[in-house]
mmCIF file of C-alpha atoms and ligand atoms in Angstrom:
data_model
loop_
_atom_site.group_PDB
_atom_site.id
_atom_site.type_symbol
_atom_site.label_atom_id
_atom_site.label_comp_id
_atom_site.label_asym_id
_atom_site.label_seq_id
_atom_site.Cartn_x
_atom_site.Cartn_y
_atom_site.Cartn_z
ATOM 1 C CA UNK A 1 -0.981 -3.413 2.086
ATOM 2 C CA UNK A 2 -2.078 -0.416 4.135
ATOM 3 C CA UNK A 3 0.285 3.012 3.378
ATOM 4 C CA UNK A 4 0.264 6.688 5.282
ATOM 5 C CA UNK A 5 1.578 9.521 3.271
ATOM 6 C CA UNK A 6 2.603 12.134 5.348
ATOM 7 C CA UNK A 7 4.065 15.892 4.499
ATOM 8 C CA UNK A 8 3.649 19.592 4.184
ATOM 9 C CA UNK A 9 0.549 20.909 2.493
ATOM 10 C CA UNK A 10 2.080 20.751 -0.858
ATOM 11 C CA UNK A 11 4.130 18.227 -0.677
ATOM 12 C CA UNK A 12 2.428 15.756 -3.041
ATOM 13 C CA UNK A 13 0.680 13.262 -1.263
ATOM 14 C CA UNK A 14 -2.416 13.775 -3.423
ATOM 15 C CA UNK A 15 -0.344 13.743 -6.815
ATOM 16 C CA UNK A 16 1.190 10.474 -5.477
ATOM 17 C CA UNK A 17 -1.180 8.687 -4.070
ATOM 18 C CA UNK A 18 -3.275 8.886 -7.485
ATOM 19 C CA UNK A 19 -0.603 7.310 -9.703
ATOM 20 C CA UNK A 20 0.111 4.606 -6.165
ATOM 21 C CA UNK A 21 -3.368 3.642 -5.842
ATOM 22 C CA UNK A 22 -3.249 3.117 -9.569
ATOM 23 C CA UNK A 23 -0.641 0.956 -9.819
ATOM 24 C CA UNK A 24 -0.374 -0.797 -6.441
ATOM 25 C CA UNK A 25 -4.688 -1.426 -6.503
ATOM 26 C CA UNK A 26 -5.087 0.380 -3.287
ATOM 27 C CA UNK A 27 -8.218 2.708 -2.203
ATOM 28 C CA UNK A 28 -7.020 6.118 -2.362
ATOM 29 C CA UNK A 29 -8.422 7.458 0.973
ATOM 30 C CA UNK A 30 -7.945 11.536 1.147
ATOM 31 C CA UNK A 31 -9.509 12.958 3.962
ATOM 32 C CA UNK A 32 -9.384 16.296 2.369
ATOM 33 C CA UNK A 33 -11.103 15.179 -0.455
ATOM 34 C CA UNK A 34 -13.802 13.284 1.569
ATOM 35 C CA UNK A 35 -14.726 17.140 3.436
ATOM 36 C CA UNK A 36 -14.351 18.858 -0.069
ATOM 37 C CA UNK A 37 -17.255 16.749 -1.566
ATOM 38 C CA UNK A 38 -19.294 16.716 1.509
ATOM 39 C CA UNK A 39 -18.818 20.440 1.423
ATOM 40 C CA UNK A 40 -19.519 20.663 -2.180
ATOM 41 C CA UNK A 41 -22.682 18.655 -1.811
ATOM 42 C CA UNK A 42 -23.709 21.015 1.180
ATOM 43 C CA UNK A 43 -24.632 18.242 3.339
ATOM 44 C CA UNK A 44 -25.010 18.503 7.038
ATOM 45 C CA UNK A 45 -20.897 17.085 7.468
ATOM 46 C CA UNK A 46 -20.020 19.451 5.118
ATOM 47 C CA UNK A 47 -21.506 22.473 6.921
ATOM 48 C CA UNK A 48 -20.002 20.815 9.993
ATOM 49 C CA UNK A 49 -15.912 20.702 8.453
ATOM 50 C CA UNK A 50 -16.524 24.175 6.201
ATOM 51 C CA UNK A 51 -15.318 26.812 8.894
ATOM 52 C CA UNK A 52 -12.227 24.384 9.547
ATOM 53 C CA UNK A 53 -11.185 24.134 6.112
ATOM 54 C CA UNK A 54 -11.621 27.967 5.194
ATOM 55 C CA UNK A 55 -9.831 28.760 8.244
ATOM 56 C CA UNK A 56 -6.927 26.358 7.391
ATOM 57 C CA UNK A 57 -7.794 24.853 10.872
ATOM 58 C CA UNK A 58 -7.770 21.405 11.444
ATOM 59 C CA UNK A 59 -11.194 18.868 11.617
ATOM 60 C CA UNK A 60 -11.500 17.533 15.303
ATOM 61 C CA UNK A 61 -10.201 14.428 15.346
ATOM 62 C CA UNK A 62 -13.192 12.610 16.823
ATOM 63 C CA UNK A 63 -15.058 13.996 13.857
ATOM 64 C CA UNK A 64 -12.635 12.781 11.731
ATOM 65 C CA UNK A 65 -12.192 9.356 13.037
ATOM 66 C CA UNK A 66 -16.259 8.778 12.933
ATOM 67 C CA UNK A 67 -16.138 10.083 9.251
ATOM 68 C CA UNK A 68 -13.630 7.571 8.133
ATOM 69 C CA UNK A 69 -14.700 4.725 10.072
ATOM 70 C CA UNK A 70 -18.358 4.769 8.479
ATOM 71 C CA UNK A 71 -16.889 5.277 5.146
ATOM 72 C CA UNK A 72 -14.039 2.284 5.139
ATOM 73 C CA UNK A 73 -15.975 0.077 7.625
ATOM 74 C CA UNK A 74 -16.835 -2.334 4.131
ATOM 75 C CA UNK A 75 -13.476 -1.658 2.195
ATOM 76 C CA UNK A 76 -11.407 -4.689 1.454
ATOM 77 C CA UNK A 77 -8.742 -3.188 -0.590
ATOM 78 C CA UNK A 78 -5.613 -2.259 1.124
ATOM 79 C CA UNK A 79 -5.663 1.490 1.879
ATOM 80 C CA UNK A 80 -3.862 4.552 0.593
ATOM 81 C CA UNK A 81 -4.172 7.554 3.463
ATOM 82 C CA UNK A 82 -3.469 10.788 2.174
ATOM 83 C CA UNK A 83 -3.740 13.935 4.380
ATOM 84 C CA UNK A 84 -4.508 11.375 7.395
ATOM 85 C CA UNK A 85 -3.640 11.027 10.326
ATOM 86 C CA UNK A 86 -2.557 14.729 11.028
ATOM 87 C CA UNK A 87 -1.958 14.495 14.729
ATOM 88 C CA UNK A 88 -0.790 12.288 17.372
ATOM 89 C CA UNK A 89 -4.163 11.688 18.916
ATOM 90 C CA UNK A 90 -5.307 10.287 14.788
ATOM 91 C CA UNK A 91 -2.268 7.879 14.863
ATOM 92 C CA UNK A 92 -3.121 6.633 18.105
ATOM 93 C CA UNK A 93 -7.157 5.788 16.939
ATOM 94 C CA UNK A 94 -5.931 4.236 13.785
ATOM 95 C CA UNK A 95 -3.933 2.149 15.715
ATOM 96 C CA UNK A 96 -6.394 1.321 17.996
ATOM 97 C CA UNK A 97 -9.131 0.679 15.152
ATOM 98 C CA UNK A 98 -6.658 -1.178 12.873
ATOM 99 C CA UNK A 99 -5.722 -3.021 16.372
ATOM 100 C CA UNK A 100 -9.483 -4.225 16.575
ATOM 101 C CA UNK A 101 -9.703 -5.339 13.246
ATOM 102 C CA UNK A 102 -6.764 -7.378 13.215
ATOM 103 C CA UNK A 103 -4.910 -4.942 10.722
ATOM 104 C CA UNK A 104 -1.807 -2.980 10.027
ATOM 105 C CA UNK A 105 -0.046 0.063 8.573
ATOM 106 C CA UNK A 106 2.850 -1.532 6.290
ATOM 107 C CA UNK A 107 4.206 1.780 5.592
ATOM 108 C CA UNK A 108 4.363 5.471 6.354
ATOM 109 C CA UNK A 109 5.926 7.398 3.827
ATOM 110 C CA UNK A 110 7.152 11.159 4.704
ATOM 111 C CA UNK A 111 7.227 12.917 1.471
ATOM 112 C CA UNK A 112 10.021 15.530 2.407
ATOM 113 C CA UNK A 113 9.968 19.156 0.801
ATOM 114 C CA UNK A 114 11.346 22.279 1.817
ATOM 115 C CA UNK A 115 8.546 24.634 3.911
ATOM 116 C CA UNK A 116 10.134 27.285 1.247
ATOM 117 C CA UNK A 117 8.625 25.170 -1.783
ATOM 118 C CA UNK A 118 5.152 24.379 -0.675
ATOM 119 C CA UNK A 119 3.577 28.126 -0.642
ATOM 120 C CA UNK A 120 4.433 28.714 -4.264
ATOM 121 C CA UNK A 121 3.135 25.133 -5.482
ATOM 122 C CA UNK A 122 -0.090 25.828 -3.292
ATOM 123 C CA UNK A 123 -0.883 28.758 -5.185
ATOM 124 C CA UNK A 124 -0.186 27.796 -8.692
ATOM 125 C CA UNK A 125 -2.048 24.554 -8.306
ATOM 126 C CA UNK A 126 -5.447 23.749 -10.182
ATOM 127 C CA UNK A 127 -7.638 20.637 -9.792
ATOM 128 C CA UNK A 128 -10.234 19.058 -11.985
ATOM 129 C CA UNK A 129 -13.847 19.882 -11.040
ATOM 130 C CA UNK A 130 -14.371 16.287 -13.380
ATOM 131 C CA UNK A 131 -11.608 13.342 -12.290
ATOM 132 C CA UNK A 132 -9.633 15.598 -9.472
ATOM 133 C CA UNK A 133 -6.515 15.614 -11.414
ATOM 134 C CA UNK A 134 -3.825 18.004 -10.245
ATOM 135 C CA UNK A 135 -2.077 20.530 -11.987
ATOM 136 C CA UNK A 136 0.448 23.732 -11.277
ATOM 137 C CA UNK A 137 -0.228 26.776 -13.722
ATOM 138 C CA UNK A 138 3.876 26.935 -13.658
ATOM 139 C CA UNK A 139 5.315 23.385 -13.575
ATOM 140 C CA UNK A 140 2.115 21.351 -15.131
ATOM 141 C CA UNK A 141 0.266 23.288 -16.520
ATOM 142 C CA UNK A 142 -2.651 21.641 -18.850
ATOM 143 C CA UNK A 143 -2.649 21.476 -22.571
ATOM 144 C CA UNK A 144 -5.414 23.945 -23.055
ATOM 145 C CA UNK A 145 -5.677 26.691 -20.164
ATOM 146 C CA UNK A 146 -7.548 25.660 -17.559
ATOM 147 C CA UNK A 147 -9.357 22.339 -19.272
ATOM 148 C CA UNK A 148 -8.426 19.092 -17.950
ATOM 149 C CA UNK A 149 -6.375 16.837 -20.137
ATOM 150 C CA UNK A 150 -7.593 13.797 -19.144
ATOM 151 C CA UNK A 151 -11.643 14.402 -18.757
ATOM 152 C CA UNK A 152 -11.825 18.303 -20.479
ATOM 153 C CA UNK A 153 -13.960 19.451 -17.301
ATOM 154 C CA UNK A 154 -13.251 22.835 -16.385
ATOM 155 C CA UNK A 155 -10.205 23.549 -13.421
ATOM 156 C CA UNK A 156 -10.869 24.994 -10.497
ATOM 157 C CA UNK A 157 -8.465 27.237 -7.551
ATOM 158 C CA UNK A 158 -8.904 25.532 -4.307
ATOM 159 C CA UNK A 159 -10.423 27.981 -1.664
ATOM 160 C CA UNK A 160 -7.832 27.250 0.809
ATOM 161 C CA UNK A 161 -5.352 27.798 -1.520
ATOM 162 C CA UNK A 162 -5.223 31.582 -0.606
ATOM 163 C CA UNK A 163 -2.186 32.709 0.760
ATOM 164 C CA UNK A 164 -3.350 33.823 4.026
ATOM 165 C CA UNK A 165 -4.781 30.344 4.212
ATOM 166 C CA UNK A 166 -1.802 28.443 2.791
ATOM 167 C CA UNK A 167 0.591 30.576 5.814
ATOM 168 C CA UNK A 168 -1.667 28.955 8.507
ATOM 169 C CA UNK A 169 -2.020 25.554 7.018
ATOM 170 C CA UNK A 170 2.242 25.592 7.023
ATOM 171 C CA UNK A 171 2.005 26.544 10.577
ATOM 172 C CA UNK A 172 -0.624 23.899 11.515
ATOM 173 C CA UNK A 173 1.489 21.284 10.059
ATOM 174 C CA UNK A 174 4.232 22.338 11.789
ATOM 175 C CA UNK A 175 2.248 22.464 15.236
ATOM 176 C CA UNK A 176 0.236 19.688 14.929
ATOM 177 C CA UNK A 177 1.450 16.988 12.158
ATOM 178 C CA UNK A 178 5.030 17.162 12.341
ATOM 179 C CA UNK A 179 5.456 15.512 15.686
ATOM 180 C CA UNK A 180 3.909 12.806 13.744
ATOM 181 C CA UNK A 181 7.368 11.762 12.448
ATOM 182 C CA UNK A 182 8.654 11.461 15.448
ATOM 183 C CA UNK A 183 5.733 9.063 16.561
ATOM 184 C CA UNK A 184 6.289 7.215 13.348
ATOM 185 C CA UNK A 185 9.724 7.006 13.044
ATOM 186 C CA UNK A 186 10.531 4.441 15.804
ATOM 187 C CA UNK A 187 8.241 2.290 14.502
ATOM 188 C CA UNK A 188 10.365 0.236 11.694
ATOM 189 C CA UNK A 189 8.142 1.107 9.038
ATOM 190 C CA UNK A 190 8.888 4.848 8.615
ATOM 191 C CA UNK A 191 10.472 5.799 5.331
ATOM 192 C CA UNK A 192 11.493 9.712 3.813
ATOM 193 C CA UNK A 193 11.371 10.303 0.237
ATOM 194 C CA UNK A 194 12.986 13.208 -1.469
ATOM 195 C CA UNK A 195 9.684 14.858 -2.604
ATOM 196 C CA UNK A 196 11.304 18.225 -4.613
ATOM 197 C CA UNK A 197 12.132 15.950 -7.171
ATOM 198 C CA UNK A 198 9.494 15.612 -10.505
ATOM 199 C CA UNK A 199 6.413 14.021 -9.939
ATOM 200 C CA UNK A 200 7.408 11.210 -11.908
ATOM 201 C CA UNK A 201 10.507 10.467 -10.448
ATOM 202 C CA UNK A 202 8.953 10.791 -6.489
ATOM 203 C CA UNK A 203 6.703 8.130 -7.903
ATOM 204 C CA UNK A 204 9.277 5.925 -9.322
ATOM 205 C CA UNK A 205 11.269 6.268 -5.742
ATOM 206 C CA UNK A 206 7.970 5.587 -3.631
ATOM 207 C CA UNK A 207 6.941 1.890 -6.106
ATOM 208 C CA UNK A 208 11.025 1.171 -5.192
ATOM 209 C CA UNK A 209 10.514 1.413 -1.855
ATOM 210 C CA UNK A 210 7.158 -0.596 -1.318
ATOM 211 C CA UNK A 211 7.963 -3.228 -3.871
ATOM 212 C CA UNK A 212 9.363 -5.221 -0.903
ATOM 213 C CA UNK A 213 6.447 -5.184 0.852
ATOM 214 C CA UNK A 214 3.846 -7.866 1.180
HETATM 215 P P1 LIG B 301 -5.966 18.318 2.204
HETATM 216 O O1 LIG B 301 -6.803 17.984 1.247
HETATM 217 O O2 LIG B 301 -5.355 17.125 3.300
HETATM 218 O O3 LIG B 301 -4.717 19.466 2.065
HETATM 219 P P2 LIG B 301 -3.520 19.181 2.845
HETATM 220 O O4 LIG B 301 -2.621 18.432 3.542
HETATM 221 O O5 LIG B 301 -3.110 20.759 3.075
HETATM 222 O O6 LIG B 301 -2.366 18.748 1.356
HETATM 223 P P3 LIG B 301 -2.798 19.669 -0.180
HETATM 224 O O7 LIG B 301 -4.115 18.853 -0.458
HETATM 225 O O8 LIG B 301 -2.747 21.210 -0.035
HETATM 226 O O9 LIG B 301 -1.416 19.254 -0.550
HETATM 227 P P4 LIG B 301 -0.697 17.613 -1.433
HETATM 228 O O10 LIG B 301 0.346 17.588 -0.403
HETATM 229 O O11 LIG B 301 -1.551 17.061 -1.495
HETATM 230 O O12 LIG B 301 0.046 18.280 -2.664
HETATM 231 P P5 LIG B 301 -0.621 18.300 -4.205
HETATM 232 O O13 LIG B 301 -0.360 16.428 -5.156
HETATM 233 O O14 LIG B 301 -2.061 18.531 -4.668
HETATM 234 O O15 LIG B 301 -6.775 19.103 3.631
HETATM 235 C C1 LIG B 301 -7.552 20.111 3.734
HETATM 236 C C2 LIG B 301 -8.240 20.419 4.738
HETATM 237 O O16 LIG B 301 -8.909 19.785 5.327
HETATM 238 C C3 LIG B 301 -7.376 20.908 6.130
HETATM 239 O O17 LIG B 301 -7.042 21.749 5.929
HETATM 240 C C4 LIG B 301 -8.066 20.499 7.127
HETATM 241 O O18 LIG B 301 -8.975 21.300 7.126
HETATM 242 C C5 LIG B 301 -8.632 19.087 6.583
HETATM 243 N N1 LIG B 301 -8.461 17.965 7.106
HETATM 244 C C6 LIG B 301 -8.145 17.131 5.874
HETATM 245 N N2 LIG B 301 -7.773 15.862 6.328
HETATM 246 C C7 LIG B 301 -7.699 16.241 7.881
HETATM 247 C C8 LIG B 301 -7.434 15.567 8.881
HETATM 248 N N3 LIG B 301 -6.918 14.118 8.739
HETATM 249 N N4 LIG B 301 -7.839 15.866 10.161
HETATM 250 C C9 LIG B 301 -7.739 17.226 10.201
HETATM 251 N N5 LIG B 301 -8.616 17.921 9.097
HETATM 252 C C10 LIG B 301 -8.525 17.649 8.123
HETATM 253 O O19 LIG B 301 0.520 18.865 -5.166
HETATM 254 C C11 LIG B 301 0.180 20.753 -4.912
HETATM 255 C C12 LIG B 301 0.749 21.100 -5.863
HETATM 256 O O20 LIG B 301 2.785 20.812 -6.046
HETATM 257 C C13 LIG B 301 -0.141 20.711 -6.976
HETATM 258 O O21 LIG B 301 0.361 22.079 -7.910
HETATM 259 C C14 LIG B 301 1.169 19.821 -7.961
HETATM 260 O O22 LIG B 301 0.847 19.891 -9.247
HETATM 261 C C15 LIG B 301 2.262 20.560 -7.347
HETATM 262 N N6 LIG B 301 3.443 18.967 -7.366
HETATM 263 C C16 LIG B 301 3.093 17.834 -6.698
HETATM 264 N N7 LIG B 301 4.015 17.292 -6.610
HETATM 265 C C17 LIG B 301 5.592 18.098 -7.299
HETATM 266 C C18 LIG B 301 6.696 17.856 -7.506
HETATM 267 N N8 LIG B 301 7.172 16.578 -7.199
HETATM 268 N N9 LIG B 301 7.116 19.019 -8.272
HETATM 269 C C19 LIG B 301 6.747 19.929 -8.624
HETATM 270 N N10 LIG B 301 5.557 20.239 -7.991
HETATM 271 C C20 LIG B 301 4.724 19.023 -7.697
HETATM 272 MG MG1 LIG B 302 -4.319 16.860 -1.195
#
């Protein structure tokens, strides 16, 4: 089973992908996490994408596809895409790539959250530097301030979670990613989920939605 999670920055894609990948045995593919990991290791790819990420702009489609193809060429598990595709061009490239491998996307899930909610969610996000667990200082704080409940490592604030960069990411979503909804809506595999419910309730809805899939 191959799944795409779509939605605004801060709609809960990462939060839900961590739960779903574990429950359904899928490989979680977050292009944002891949780029941040490369950035952290100061690799040539990290240096190449740094400017785009810090400005809240999209990494060029060609580079995104190259990175994914090289990372996923030997992966045999089903894929759970989080933050990819981001443009109609990426969706078309994914279709062509999967077509050439005899694979298909089984479900596209749009995590629907009002635009007015996402900036406050992102401003309060903290992420574990060890295991990547996602917190929120208002709605889902760790038991001990700035320390991960799961692995005990310190939490960090993402560099692109500054108000001006958040605003740019929302604008980029509206301009370049929102058209994907129309692209997938007519495909017969498109589902909308109410992303404004509590995270556990959203996860329950997604598992129920996917339980009928092969
Ligand atoms: P990426 O890492 O993909 O970021 P994003 O799409 O902006 O999404 P976020 O990770 O910010 O939000 P999320 O939906 O995962 O929400 P989360 O679960 O963390 O991309 C970063 C950058 O990399 C891009 O700007 C671009 O430069 C580049 N990039 C990446 N992929 C690319 C691609 N394919 N093409 C080109 N460039 C690319 O939750 C957010 C907060 O909300 C947390 O605090 C969480 O606790 C809280 N929360 C989650 N669910 C709920 C809920 N149900 N109720 C209340 N709070 C909730
Ligand atoms: Mg994310």
